[in-house]
Structures are given as C-alpha cells and as structure tokens.
C-alpha cells in the first residue's frame, strides 16, 4: 500500500554519514513505525500526465553495518500516493532546489510534504532572520563593498557569509587589515551577503535549538575545534548537551510561533552568546541523531508522533 510509504528526497545515499545524518535517523524511525522508505534524489523528479513521479529505491536501514542501507528494489512511483514526503537535500538554495519545490507544490494538497515546499522556497534561511534582527548581533545585508568597509571600521572584527550557502562553507572572518580586493571578489562571486559583528564567545560553542511542530524540543552546543570559528560539526566542531537560558527560550518561542504561521514543521535555530546568529535552518535541519547520542532522547519519534504517523 503506497499510503504506508515515506518518500525521502535527499542527497546520494553513498555520501551520507549514518552516525550523524538526520535524514537517515528520521527514515529509520519511520521504518520502525511500519513504513516503507522510498529514497530518491531531486534530479529524479518528473511530471508526466499531470502526475509527479520519482525514480528511486525502496531501502532498508541498518545502522550496525558499515553500508547502512540495503536496496530492496528500484521503482518509479507516483508521489501523490505516498503518506509523507521529506525534503532533505542539502542546500545550496539554487534554481534546481527551487524547481523541486515548484514540482512538489503541485501535490502538497494530496500528500504531506515536510517542510512545505512553498514555505521553504519563500524563506531564505538568512534573510528570514531580518524579522528577528533585534535579537541578533549587529548585521547588515549588502553587496556594496563600501558598506562592508564602513561596517569593518566600526567593529574591527566581522563575519561575512553568503546568503545561500550552508554548513559553514565560504564564511570569511576578518580581524586584521581588510583586503578590499578580496571583499570585491567575494561579493562578485556571491552577490548579496550577510555581514555580521563577530561574537568572540563562539569559542565556547553555539547552541542549536530543535523546533518541531512549533515546540522547543531540545538543544545541543557545538564547540569549534582549536583555531576555528566554525561551529559546524562538518567542520570539526564537537557537540555537547547544554541548556537554553531564559532569554534564549523566549526568543526561540517567538521564532517557533512564526515558523508555525509559515507552515514550517521542522527547523533549527542557532544562538551565540544569547544572540540569534541569523541562520534559521528550514531546508534540511540537522542534529537529531547527535542529540539522541548525547541524551538518549529520540526526537525522530516525536517528529512522527506530531504527524500522527
């Protein structure tokens, strides 16, 4: 029965790390609840005869094995017939990503798509944070080199982030003499960028907050490796359990309420020194497997219960 299928739209399975990957963690929890897992990559989506199809594979997941998945069979299925679709491919948020959201838009009234494809298309993970700018370190969005120079003169230590990048990629930390030529090349390559006051307490770690179904469900800290300012685990940061401050809880609740209005079921928000850092992850939130390993609390089960799966 197709209504006992969870379809996962993600990156190449061979490139995923089952020890940390949230997509596989969610899929395994779904499998444990009696669902079949159908996995496909975004480029294998198509529309034919007014129906949305995907070429992919039914898989079984076993974390105890080095090759954590077994392909049961390859198939070509009508996605409107499945129970849930998880959009789990990594950014970058580019035209190909946008195309997949338009395709899935056509069936979102027939099958629950998480997160809502219209919503993730409309929400830029960094620009969306402008709604909560009062909770952030001083931040500007610009593609003017003069703006960045002025910002640097004011703070001396700043962070530059491409608006549509992810996982700490392409971030520049400027704490010495500003190289105007370097900045010009950076802006030319990335267009509008986020320019932010550097928060030195990042050396003690950030806080990743998990928001599921409008609720604060848990939190981990990610401590950068020595000599780094990047708190992404993919960049060598080490995770640990941590509690939120009253201020962080208050801010998280405000954002969670707005995410519910936007029909975002699952999101991750990050704090540094009680400041929202401006990355509100709605495209492919991560960290649930790590949180489970640290706390023995399975938020993947909570995820599915909220969907009445």
Tab-separated table of C-alpha atoms in Angstrom, residues 104-306:
chain	number	residue	atom	x	y	z
A	104	UNK	CA	6.153	19.260	-5.186
A	105	UNK	CA	3.802	22.235	-4.845
A	106	UNK	CA	1.522	20.505	-7.331
A	107	UNK	CA	0.839	17.589	-4.949
A	108	UNK	CA	1.123	19.148	-1.493
A	109	UNK	CA	-2.677	19.079	-1.120
A	110	UNK	CA	-2.646	15.325	-1.696
A	111	UNK	CA	0.346	14.307	0.436
A	112	UNK	CA	2.033	15.924	3.442
A	113	UNK	CA	5.367	17.411	2.353
A	114	UNK	CA	7.802	18.397	5.101
A	115	UNK	CA	8.764	21.094	5.102
A	116	UNK	CA	6.053	22.733	2.968
A	117	UNK	CA	7.719	23.355	-0.432
A	118	UNK	CA	6.092	26.774	-0.822
A	119	UNK	CA	7.353	27.797	2.598
A	120	UNK	CA	10.949	26.740	2.132
A	121	UNK	CA	11.000	28.467	-1.243
A	122	UNK	CA	9.726	31.704	0.331
A	123	UNK	CA	12.020	31.591	3.348
A	124	UNK	CA	15.655	32.462	2.795
A	125	UNK	CA	17.406	30.966	5.814
A	126	UNK	CA	19.453	34.090	6.410
A	127	UNK	CA	17.193	36.852	5.054
A	128	UNK	CA	14.243	35.453	7.023
A	129	UNK	CA	16.167	36.368	10.183
A	130	UNK	CA	15.584	40.058	9.400
A	131	UNK	CA	12.216	39.615	11.099
A	132	UNK	CA	14.164	38.974	14.312
A	133	UNK	CA	17.005	41.441	13.787
A	134	UNK	CA	16.598	42.857	17.320
A	135	UNK	CA	17.758	39.506	18.723
A	136	UNK	CA	20.892	39.371	16.551
A	137	UNK	CA	24.367	40.910	16.738
A	138	UNK	CA	24.616	43.991	14.534
A	139	UNK	CA	24.036	42.687	10.997
A	140	UNK	CA	23.694	44.118	7.503
A	141	UNK	CA	22.809	42.509	4.161
A	142	UNK	CA	24.569	44.117	1.232
A	143	UNK	CA	26.577	43.682	-1.942
A	144	UNK	CA	28.274	47.074	-1.655
A	145	UNK	CA	31.938	46.914	-0.744
A	146	UNK	CA	31.690	50.413	0.769
A	147	UNK	CA	29.063	49.179	3.237
A	148	UNK	CA	31.361	46.372	4.341
A	149	UNK	CA	34.319	48.731	4.735
A	150	UNK	CA	32.244	51.031	6.916
A	151	UNK	CA	30.989	48.091	8.968
A	152	UNK	CA	34.542	46.854	9.478
A	153	UNK	CA	35.758	50.270	10.636
A	154	UNK	CA	33.031	50.232	13.272
A	155	UNK	CA	33.619	46.734	14.683
A	156	UNK	CA	37.156	45.688	13.609
A	157	UNK	CA	36.164	42.022	13.728
A	158	UNK	CA	33.407	40.889	11.371
A	159	UNK	CA	31.989	37.781	9.700
A	160	UNK	CA	30.950	37.597	6.044
A	161	UNK	CA	28.508	34.871	4.963
A	162	UNK	CA	26.993	34.136	1.559
A	163	UNK	CA	23.207	34.287	1.893
A	164	UNK	CA	22.583	30.985	0.119
A	165	UNK	CA	25.468	28.845	1.362
A	166	UNK	CA	25.346	26.254	4.157
A	167	UNK	CA	27.355	24.177	6.679
A	168	UNK	CA	29.835	26.955	7.358
A	169	UNK	CA	31.025	26.993	3.738
A	170	UNK	CA	32.595	30.159	2.288
A	171	UNK	CA	32.497	32.082	5.594
A	172	UNK	CA	35.177	34.763	5.988
A	173	UNK	CA	36.393	36.058	9.355
A	174	UNK	CA	38.059	39.475	9.118
A	175	UNK	CA	40.037	40.525	12.165
A	176	UNK	CA	43.099	42.153	10.652
A	177	UNK	CA	43.522	44.643	7.856
A	178	UNK	CA	40.608	44.422	5.459
A	179	UNK	CA	41.584	43.373	1.939
A	180	UNK	CA	39.330	45.367	-0.372
A	181	UNK	CA	40.260	43.237	-3.390
A	182	UNK	CA	39.336	40.060	-1.511
A	183	UNK	CA	35.987	41.545	-0.462
A	184	UNK	CA	35.247	42.657	-4.017
A	185	UNK	CA	35.887	39.140	-5.323
A	186	UNK	CA	33.727	37.660	-2.539
A	187	UNK	CA	30.798	39.956	-3.355
A	188	UNK	CA	31.193	39.394	-7.088
A	189	UNK	CA	31.019	35.631	-6.521
A	190	UNK	CA	28.138	35.540	-4.017
A	191	UNK	CA	26.067	38.686	-4.626
A	192	UNK	CA	24.272	39.938	-1.518
A	193	UNK	CA	25.960	38.719	1.642
A	194	UNK	CA	25.355	38.811	5.374
A	195	UNK	CA	27.875	40.959	7.224
A	196	UNK	CA	27.837	40.477	10.980
A	197	UNK	CA	29.646	41.660	14.094
A	198	UNK	CA	31.929	38.895	15.357
A	199	UNK	CA	30.968	37.328	18.678
A	200	UNK	CA	34.142	36.106	20.409
A	201	UNK	CA	32.272	33.712	22.715
A	202	UNK	CA	31.810	31.416	19.736
A	203	UNK	CA	34.998	29.738	21.017
A	204	UNK	CA	32.821	28.254	23.785
A	205	UNK	CA	30.326	26.969	21.214
A	206	UNK	CA	26.972	27.895	19.718
A	207	UNK	CA	23.572	26.437	20.612
A	208	UNK	CA	21.472	24.584	18.057
A	209	UNK	CA	17.788	24.541	19.039
A	210	UNK	CA	15.421	21.983	17.515
A	211	UNK	CA	11.920	23.290	16.716
A	212	UNK	CA	9.370	20.597	15.842
A	213	UNK	CA	5.696	21.371	15.321
A	214	UNK	CA	6.087	24.803	16.916
A	215	UNK	CA	7.745	23.465	20.083
A	216	UNK	CA	11.259	23.759	21.512
A	217	UNK	CA	12.290	20.113	21.678
A	218	UNK	CA	15.956	20.110	22.583
A	219	UNK	CA	19.322	21.765	22.212
A	220	UNK	CA	22.979	20.921	21.712
A	221	UNK	CA	26.097	23.044	21.746
A	222	UNK	CA	28.752	22.709	19.063
A	223	UNK	CA	32.236	23.810	20.079
A	224	UNK	CA	34.652	24.789	17.282
A	225	UNK	CA	37.932	22.961	17.043
A	226	UNK	CA	41.043	24.810	18.164
A	227	UNK	CA	41.858	27.747	15.901
A	228	UNK	CA	38.449	27.729	14.194
A	229	UNK	CA	35.395	29.988	14.475
A	230	UNK	CA	33.096	27.483	12.740
A	231	UNK	CA	30.639	25.594	14.939
A	232	UNK	CA	29.507	23.189	12.210
A	233	UNK	CA	30.195	19.550	13.053
A	234	UNK	CA	31.138	19.045	9.405
A	235	UNK	CA	33.996	21.477	10.121
A	236	UNK	CA	35.248	19.556	13.138
A	237	UNK	CA	33.171	21.098	15.936
A	238	UNK	CA	32.415	18.854	18.933
A	239	UNK	CA	28.832	18.536	20.225
A	240	UNK	CA	27.713	18.515	23.844
A	241	UNK	CA	24.442	18.789	25.723
A	242	UNK	CA	23.538	22.205	27.038
A	243	UNK	CA	20.553	24.109	28.393
A	244	UNK	CA	18.992	27.252	26.995
A	245	UNK	CA	18.933	30.465	29.003
A	246	UNK	CA	15.620	32.169	29.781
A	247	UNK	CA	16.422	34.759	27.128
A	248	UNK	CA	17.116	32.095	24.509
A	249	UNK	CA	13.905	30.254	25.381
A	250	UNK	CA	11.922	33.474	24.993
A	251	UNK	CA	13.439	34.209	21.588
A	252	UNK	CA	13.026	30.596	20.452
A	253	UNK	CA	9.323	30.657	21.312
A	254	UNK	CA	8.823	33.839	19.297
A	255	UNK	CA	10.529	32.297	16.266
A	256	UNK	CA	8.738	28.962	16.704
A	257	UNK	CA	5.382	30.719	16.668
A	258	UNK	CA	6.252	32.482	13.420
A	259	UNK	CA	7.555	29.263	11.873
A	260	UNK	CA	4.171	27.659	12.567
A	261	UNK	CA	2.452	30.518	10.738
A	262	UNK	CA	4.784	29.847	7.809
A	263	UNK	CA	3.915	26.119	7.907
A	264	UNK	CA	7.452	25.068	8.808
A	265	UNK	CA	7.174	21.832	10.771
A	266	UNK	CA	10.869	21.204	11.490
A	267	UNK	CA	13.565	23.856	11.893
A	268	UNK	CA	16.845	24.549	13.610
A	269	UNK	CA	17.849	27.910	15.058
A	270	UNK	CA	21.278	28.882	16.368
A	271	UNK	CA	22.479	31.125	19.172
A	272	UNK	CA	25.900	32.503	20.035
A	273	UNK	CA	26.212	34.231	23.407
A	274	UNK	CA	22.396	34.561	23.637
A	275	UNK	CA	22.306	36.222	20.220
A	276	UNK	CA	20.474	34.723	17.265
A	277	UNK	CA	23.172	34.225	14.661
A	278	UNK	CA	20.841	34.641	11.692
A	279	UNK	CA	20.829	31.104	10.292
A	280	UNK	CA	17.314	29.685	10.653
A	281	UNK	CA	17.573	26.249	9.076
A	282	UNK	CA	14.344	25.217	7.349
A	283	UNK	CA	15.590	23.431	4.223
A	284	UNK	CA	17.299	20.426	5.825
A	285	UNK	CA	17.657	20.826	9.619
A	286	UNK	CA	20.265	18.594	11.231
A	287	UNK	CA	21.416	17.392	14.637
A	288	UNK	CA	18.705	14.942	15.768
A	289	UNK	CA	20.978	11.882	15.665
A	290	UNK	CA	23.657	13.714	17.627
A	291	UNK	CA	21.103	14.858	20.202
A	292	UNK	CA	19.958	11.243	20.600
A	293	UNK	CA	23.521	10.010	21.069
A	294	UNK	CA	24.105	12.621	23.785
A	295	UNK	CA	20.753	12.460	25.585
A	296	UNK	CA	19.137	9.134	24.619
A	297	UNK	CA	16.031	11.196	23.703
A	298	UNK	CA	14.650	10.258	20.296
A	299	UNK	CA	13.238	13.397	18.676
A	300	UNK	CA	12.665	11.454	15.448
A	301	UNK	CA	9.881	9.583	17.252
A	302	UNK	CA	8.492	12.925	18.460
A	303	UNK	CA	8.698	14.166	14.846
A	304	UNK	CA	6.474	11.321	13.580
A	305	UNK	CA	4.074	11.419	16.509
A	306	UNK	CA	3.376	15.076	15.746
